[in-house]
mmCIF file of C-alpha atoms in Angstrom:
data_model
loop_
_atom_site.group_PDB
_atom_site.id
_atom_site.type_symbol
_atom_site.label_atom_id
_atom_site.label_comp_id
_atom_site.label_asym_id
_atom_site.label_seq_id
_atom_site.Cartn_x
_atom_site.Cartn_y
_atom_site.Cartn_z
ATOM 1 C CA UNK A 1 15.066 5.002 -0.218
ATOM 2 C CA UNK A 2 14.633 8.694 -0.928
ATOM 3 C CA UNK A 3 11.606 10.942 -0.953
ATOM 4 C CA UNK A 4 7.951 10.252 -0.333
ATOM 5 C CA UNK A 5 6.456 6.787 -0.754
ATOM 6 C CA UNK A 6 4.086 5.886 -3.575
ATOM 7 C CA UNK A 7 2.286 2.792 -4.857
ATOM 8 C CA UNK A 8 1.475 2.472 -8.566
ATOM 9 C CA UNK A 9 -0.766 -0.383 -9.709
ATOM 10 C CA UNK A 10 -0.549 -1.707 -13.235
ATOM 11 C CA UNK A 11 3.085 -0.597 -13.212
ATOM 12 C CA UNK A 12 4.307 -3.259 -15.613
ATOM 13 C CA UNK A 13 3.303 -1.514 -18.834
ATOM 14 C CA UNK A 14 2.148 1.614 -20.646
ATOM 15 C CA UNK A 15 0.565 4.319 -18.426
ATOM 16 C CA UNK A 16 1.501 2.699 -15.117
ATOM 17 C CA UNK A 17 5.094 2.148 -16.200
ATOM 18 C CA UNK A 18 5.491 5.701 -17.529
ATOM 19 C CA UNK A 19 3.994 7.245 -14.388
ATOM 20 C CA UNK A 20 6.102 5.095 -12.068
ATOM 21 C CA UNK A 21 9.290 6.103 -13.865
ATOM 22 C CA UNK A 22 8.283 9.771 -13.861
ATOM 23 C CA UNK A 23 7.535 9.690 -10.128
ATOM 24 C CA UNK A 24 10.904 8.058 -9.428
ATOM 25 C CA UNK A 25 12.638 10.726 -11.509
ATOM 26 C CA UNK A 26 10.803 13.350 -9.439
ATOM 27 C CA UNK A 27 12.214 11.941 -6.195
ATOM 28 C CA UNK A 28 9.533 9.467 -5.122
ATOM 29 C CA UNK A 29 10.126 5.949 -3.929
ATOM 30 C CA UNK A 30 7.741 3.793 -5.961
ATOM 31 C CA UNK A 31 6.259 0.399 -5.154
ATOM 32 C CA UNK A 32 5.516 -1.230 -8.520
ATOM 33 C CA UNK A 33 2.389 -3.397 -8.367
ATOM 34 C CA UNK A 34 1.015 -5.824 -10.939
ATOM 35 C CA UNK A 35 0.339 -9.495 -11.511
ATOM 36 C CA UNK A 36 3.511 -10.205 -13.509
ATOM 37 C CA UNK A 37 6.711 -9.863 -11.488
ATOM 38 C CA UNK A 38 8.895 -9.960 -14.606
ATOM 39 C CA UNK A 39 7.096 -6.951 -16.123
ATOM 40 C CA UNK A 40 7.532 -5.001 -12.894
ATOM 41 C CA UNK A 41 11.225 -5.872 -12.825
ATOM 42 C CA UNK A 42 11.521 -4.618 -16.400
ATOM 43 C CA UNK A 43 9.998 -1.298 -15.312
ATOM 44 C CA UNK A 44 12.602 -1.079 -12.561
ATOM 45 C CA UNK A 45 15.408 -1.829 -15.036
ATOM 46 C CA UNK A 46 14.183 0.903 -17.372
ATOM 47 C CA UNK A 47 14.703 3.441 -14.598
ATOM 48 C CA UNK A 48 18.469 2.927 -14.844
ATOM 49 C CA UNK A 49 21.068 2.468 -12.098
ATOM 50 C CA UNK A 50 20.691 5.971 -10.668
ATOM 51 C CA UNK A 51 17.017 5.393 -9.779
ATOM 52 C CA UNK A 52 17.084 1.646 -9.142
ATOM 53 C CA UNK A 53 16.915 1.972 -5.356
ATOM 54 C CA UNK A 54 13.664 3.952 -5.627
ATOM 55 C CA UNK A 55 11.659 1.220 -7.365
ATOM 56 C CA UNK A 56 10.387 -1.886 -5.544
ATOM 57 C CA UNK A 57 8.492 -4.532 -7.567
ATOM 58 C CA UNK A 58 5.779 -6.321 -5.555
ATOM 59 C CA UNK A 59 3.546 -8.698 -7.489
ATOM 60 C CA UNK A 60 -0.079 -8.843 -6.310
ATOM 61 C CA UNK A 61 -3.573 -9.490 -7.642
ATOM 62 C CA UNK A 62 -5.503 -6.361 -6.685
ATOM 63 C CA UNK A 63 -8.848 -8.137 -7.099
ATOM 64 C CA UNK A 64 -7.960 -10.439 -4.177
ATOM 65 C CA UNK A 65 -8.676 -8.835 -0.781
ATOM 66 C CA UNK A 66 -6.087 -10.996 0.979
ATOM 67 C CA UNK A 67 -3.433 -10.121 -1.594
ATOM 68 C CA UNK A 68 -4.181 -6.424 -1.203
ATOM 69 C CA UNK A 69 -3.953 -6.666 2.578
ATOM 70 C CA UNK A 70 -0.606 -8.412 2.220
ATOM 71 C CA UNK A 71 0.639 -5.821 -0.282
ATOM 72 C CA UNK A 72 -0.063 -2.845 1.939
ATOM 73 C CA UNK A 73 1.216 -4.647 5.020
ATOM 74 C CA UNK A 74 4.496 -5.075 3.129
ATOM 75 C CA UNK A 75 4.509 -1.362 2.215
ATOM 76 C CA UNK A 76 3.974 -0.483 5.889
ATOM 77 C CA UNK A 77 6.720 -2.871 6.987
ATOM 78 C CA UNK A 78 9.263 -1.570 4.465
ATOM 79 C CA UNK A 79 8.533 2.146 4.588
ATOM 80 C CA UNK A 80 6.345 2.883 7.609
ATOM 81 C CA UNK A 81 4.029 5.147 5.640
ATOM 82 C CA UNK A 82 2.368 5.847 2.292
ATOM 83 C CA UNK A 83 2.056 9.254 0.636
ATOM 84 C CA UNK A 84 0.530 8.419 -2.747
ATOM 85 C CA UNK A 85 -1.532 5.682 -4.392
ATOM 86 C CA UNK A 86 -2.047 5.747 -8.164
ATOM 87 C CA UNK A 87 -4.895 3.334 -8.924
ATOM 88 C CA UNK A 88 -4.135 2.475 -12.537
ATOM 89 C CA UNK A 89 -4.552 -1.282 -13.075
ATOM 90 C CA UNK A 90 -7.384 -2.454 -15.337
ATOM 91 C CA UNK A 91 -8.562 -5.426 -17.342
ATOM 92 C CA UNK A 92 -10.391 -4.620 -20.575
ATOM 93 C CA UNK A 93 -12.348 -6.501 -23.224
ATOM 94 C CA UNK A 94 -13.126 -6.049 -26.925
ATOM 95 C CA UNK A 95 -16.055 -3.926 -28.031
ATOM 96 C CA UNK A 96 -19.050 -6.269 -27.757
ATOM 97 C CA UNK A 97 -22.769 -5.511 -28.125
ATOM 98 C CA UNK A 98 -24.493 -5.278 -24.758
ATOM 99 C CA UNK A 99 -26.641 -8.355 -25.387
ATOM 100 C CA UNK A 100 -23.534 -10.492 -26.013
ATOM 101 C CA UNK A 101 -21.439 -9.545 -22.968
ATOM 102 C CA UNK A 102 -20.677 -12.630 -20.890
ATOM 103 C CA UNK A 103 -21.219 -12.418 -17.145
ATOM 104 C CA UNK A 104 -17.662 -13.645 -16.640
ATOM 105 C CA UNK A 105 -16.243 -10.759 -18.680
ATOM 106 C CA UNK A 106 -18.463 -8.273 -16.875
ATOM 107 C CA UNK A 107 -17.185 -9.556 -13.538
ATOM 108 C CA UNK A 108 -13.554 -9.527 -14.663
ATOM 109 C CA UNK A 109 -13.648 -5.931 -15.924
ATOM 110 C CA UNK A 110 -15.634 -4.605 -12.949
ATOM 111 C CA UNK A 111 -13.448 -6.586 -10.585
ATOM 112 C CA UNK A 112 -10.154 -5.209 -11.832
ATOM 113 C CA UNK A 113 -11.253 -1.602 -12.295
ATOM 114 C CA UNK A 114 -13.935 -0.923 -9.681
ATOM 115 C CA UNK A 115 -13.286 -3.520 -6.978
ATOM 116 C CA UNK A 116 -9.509 -3.460 -7.387
ATOM 117 C CA UNK A 117 -9.412 0.326 -7.130
ATOM 118 C CA UNK A 118 -11.653 0.204 -4.048
ATOM 119 C CA UNK A 119 -9.590 -2.447 -2.268
ATOM 120 C CA UNK A 120 -6.327 -0.587 -2.853
ATOM 121 C CA UNK A 121 -7.867 2.783 -1.952
ATOM 122 C CA UNK A 122 -9.349 1.350 1.237
ATOM 123 C CA UNK A 123 -5.997 -0.098 2.306
ATOM 124 C CA UNK A 124 -4.192 3.146 1.456
ATOM 125 C CA UNK A 125 -6.854 5.194 3.268
ATOM 126 C CA UNK A 126 -6.382 3.136 6.433
ATOM 127 C CA UNK A 127 -2.620 3.718 6.356
ATOM 128 C CA UNK A 128 -2.894 7.430 5.571
ATOM 129 C CA UNK A 129 -5.461 8.002 8.309
ATOM 130 C CA UNK A 130 -3.300 6.502 11.047
ATOM 131 C CA UNK A 131 0.241 7.459 10.034
ATOM 132 C CA UNK A 132 2.202 10.445 11.296
ATOM 133 C CA UNK A 133 2.323 12.937 9.691
ATOM 134 C CA UNK A 134 -1.264 12.079 8.801
ATOM 135 C CA UNK A 135 -2.711 12.098 5.301
ATOM 136 C CA UNK A 136 -1.792 11.339 1.709
ATOM 137 C CA UNK A 137 -3.115 11.429 -1.831
ATOM 138 C CA UNK A 138 -5.006 8.923 -3.975
ATOM 139 C CA UNK A 139 -5.168 9.376 -7.757
ATOM 140 C CA UNK A 140 -7.594 7.181 -9.670
ATOM 141 C CA UNK A 141 -7.217 6.426 -13.370
ATOM 142 C CA UNK A 142 -10.613 7.138 -14.881
ATOM 143 C CA UNK A 143 -11.247 7.545 -18.605
ATOM 144 C CA UNK A 144 -13.368 9.645 -20.950
ATOM 145 C CA UNK A 145 -15.746 6.677 -20.601
ATOM 146 C CA UNK A 146 -16.285 7.716 -16.979
ATOM 147 C CA UNK A 147 -18.376 10.526 -18.486
ATOM 148 C CA UNK A 148 -19.195 9.692 -22.124
ATOM 149 C CA UNK A 149 -19.437 6.043 -23.291
ATOM 150 C CA UNK A 150 -18.344 4.433 -26.495
ATOM 151 C CA UNK A 151 -20.730 2.070 -28.289
ATOM 152 C CA UNK A 152 -20.507 -1.584 -27.217
ATOM 153 C CA UNK A 153 -18.468 -0.863 -24.068
ATOM 154 C CA UNK A 154 -20.977 -1.374 -21.258
ATOM 155 C CA UNK A 155 -18.654 -3.164 -18.801
ATOM 156 C CA UNK A 156 -15.742 -0.742 -19.171
ATOM 157 C CA UNK A 157 -18.084 2.263 -19.065
ATOM 158 C CA UNK A 158 -19.847 1.029 -15.931
ATOM 159 C CA UNK A 159 -16.521 0.309 -14.254
ATOM 160 C CA UNK A 160 -15.126 3.756 -15.010
ATOM 161 C CA UNK A 161 -18.342 5.421 -13.796
ATOM 162 C CA UNK A 162 -17.804 3.483 -10.571
ATOM 163 C CA UNK A 163 -14.275 4.913 -10.365
ATOM 164 C CA UNK A 164 -15.710 8.430 -10.666
ATOM 165 C CA UNK A 165 -18.031 7.735 -7.736
ATOM 166 C CA UNK A 166 -15.189 6.187 -5.761
ATOM 167 C CA UNK A 167 -13.076 9.296 -6.338
ATOM 168 C CA UNK A 168 -15.805 11.635 -5.093
ATOM 169 C CA UNK A 169 -16.532 9.555 -2.002
ATOM 170 C CA UNK A 170 -12.852 9.255 -1.114
ATOM 171 C CA UNK A 171 -12.397 12.984 -1.591
ATOM 172 C CA UNK A 172 -15.305 13.717 0.739
ATOM 173 C CA UNK A 173 -14.517 11.115 3.396
ATOM 174 C CA UNK A 174 -10.810 11.881 3.345
ATOM 175 C CA UNK A 175 -11.134 15.562 4.184
ATOM 176 C CA UNK A 176 -11.124 15.004 7.933
ATOM 177 C CA UNK A 177 -7.916 12.949 7.692
ATOM 178 C CA UNK A 178 -5.948 15.125 5.230
ATOM 179 C CA UNK A 179 -6.438 12.562 2.460
ATOM 180 C CA UNK A 180 -6.880 14.153 -0.967
ATOM 181 C CA UNK A 181 -8.309 12.210 -3.893
ATOM 182 C CA UNK A 182 -8.448 13.125 -7.567
ATOM 183 C CA UNK A 183 -9.034 11.463 -10.914
ATOM 184 C CA UNK A 184 -7.196 11.607 -14.208
ATOM 185 C CA UNK A 185 -9.183 10.733 -17.338
ATOM 186 C CA UNK A 186 -6.807 9.640 -20.072
ATOM 187 C CA UNK A 187 -7.482 9.757 -23.792
ATOM 188 C CA UNK A 188 -5.807 7.676 -26.497
ATOM 189 C CA UNK A 189 -2.146 6.977 -25.776
ATOM 190 C CA UNK A 190 0.175 5.918 -28.587
ATOM 191 C CA UNK A 191 0.359 2.109 -28.279
ATOM 192 C CA UNK A 192 4.141 1.746 -28.547
ATOM 193 C CA UNK A 193 5.239 -0.539 -31.359
ATOM 194 C CA UNK A 194 1.691 -1.584 -32.294
ATOM 195 C CA UNK A 195 -0.717 0.149 -34.640
ATOM 196 C CA UNK A 196 -3.536 2.131 -33.081
ATOM 197 C CA UNK A 197 -6.675 -0.023 -33.438
ATOM 198 C CA UNK A 198 -9.818 1.432 -34.981
ATOM 199 C CA UNK A 199 -12.427 2.507 -32.424
ATOM 200 C CA UNK A 200 -16.195 2.272 -32.757
ATOM 201 C CA UNK A 201 -17.774 5.705 -33.248
ATOM 202 C CA UNK A 202 -21.203 6.944 -32.172
ATOM 203 C CA UNK A 203 -22.538 6.498 -35.731
ATOM 204 C CA UNK A 204 -21.408 2.869 -35.793
ATOM 205 C CA UNK A 205 -18.386 3.415 -38.022
ATOM 206 C CA UNK A 206 -14.803 2.480 -37.177
ATOM 207 C CA UNK A 207 -12.090 5.121 -37.065
ATOM 208 C CA UNK A 208 -8.429 5.235 -36.133
ATOM 209 C CA UNK A 209 -8.318 8.154 -33.711
ATOM 210 C CA UNK A 210 -5.493 10.566 -32.837
ATOM 211 C CA UNK A 211 -3.137 9.575 -30.031
ATOM 212 C CA UNK A 212 -0.678 11.288 -27.692
ATOM 213 C CA UNK A 213 2.620 10.339 -26.109
ATOM 214 C CA UNK A 214 2.230 8.736 -22.672
ATOM 215 C CA UNK A 215 4.736 11.232 -21.232
ATOM 216 C CA UNK A 216 1.982 13.855 -21.159
ATOM 217 C CA UNK A 217 -0.034 11.613 -18.851
ATOM 218 C CA UNK A 218 2.987 11.012 -16.638
ATOM 219 C CA UNK A 219 3.657 14.740 -16.405
ATOM 220 C CA UNK A 220 0.070 15.338 -15.290
ATOM 221 C CA UNK A 221 0.245 12.623 -12.624
ATOM 222 C CA UNK A 222 3.526 14.029 -11.282
ATOM 223 C CA UNK A 223 1.937 17.488 -11.127
ATOM 224 C CA UNK A 224 -1.067 16.161 -9.188
ATOM 225 C CA UNK A 225 1.197 14.192 -6.850
ATOM 226 C CA UNK A 226 3.409 17.196 -6.101
ATOM 227 C CA UNK A 227 0.599 19.368 -4.756
ATOM 228 C CA UNK A 228 0.442 20.006 -1.002
ATOM 229 C CA UNK A 229 -2.372 18.076 0.655
ATOM 230 C CA UNK A 230 -4.294 21.298 1.174
ATOM 231 C CA UNK A 231 -4.670 21.566 -2.610
ATOM 232 C CA UNK A 232 -6.417 19.061 -4.879
ATOM 233 C CA UNK A 233 -7.262 18.533 -8.535
ATOM 234 C CA UNK A 234 -10.572 16.642 -8.291
ATOM 235 C CA UNK A 235 -10.661 15.777 -11.988
ATOM 236 C CA UNK A 236 -8.440 16.333 -14.995
ATOM 237 C CA UNK A 237 -8.730 15.075 -18.569
ATOM 238 C CA UNK A 238 -5.596 14.650 -20.691
ATOM 239 C CA UNK A 239 -6.310 13.734 -24.299
ATOM 240 C CA UNK A 240 -5.343 14.426 -27.895
ATOM 241 C CA UNK A 241 -7.033 17.651 -28.965
ATOM 242 C CA UNK A 242 -8.587 16.014 -32.053
ATOM 243 C CA UNK A 243 -9.810 12.871 -30.302
ATOM 244 C CA UNK A 244 -13.630 12.470 -30.378
ATOM 245 C CA UNK A 245 -14.967 13.033 -26.880
ATOM 246 C CA UNK A 246 -17.902 15.400 -26.370
ATOM 247 C CA UNK A 247 -20.799 13.474 -27.872
ATOM 248 C CA UNK A 248 -18.184 11.004 -29.095
ATOM 249 C CA UNK A 249 -18.292 12.769 -32.433
#
């Protein structure tokens, strides 16, 4: 393995996959985390033979405390340290009026985004605090919804607001241990071979919004990751210029 050690959750598709591949290309060793081992292995294959030894697929359910403990114990056993965690994994749900949101869906979305990010950050924090050289960086995937909600998105919005609070607390508590924490809020990313779905607007209408290539997100994550630990980007938003955001209109 070459370079610093990173963990990327949700690495089997889209943003997580693009960021994992970009980190590997920038010299990082990357532990690919997700529920589906085959999707993680596909991410590793996409890196090509020259980067294959930098990508390690490890399937884990980040909402399960025991699974998270096992995941980071494996990272410690294999590499002896951790320099970067990108908390990216998330379950979502369709736009549903607040009064119709099922408790089970609320728990699933909050569990994957808020609790999953906390469990992974806590495990990473413990490693970074004790390792030598001490310290590391945690990057949390927020969203514009961490600041400005969409209609009919109460679970996702609440979860992403929780991520914003998690980021601030980690940034504060990590100072004494050389642990930096920042957040990247990501706008609409082009959905690959699918059509961009229409999104509910503040006036109740549906609109297909502008998108951007996921490589711009990956470039931003690599930039954040490359900073020395004495420098931090607490929050950054990467989004299509014409995407509704401020006031969602």
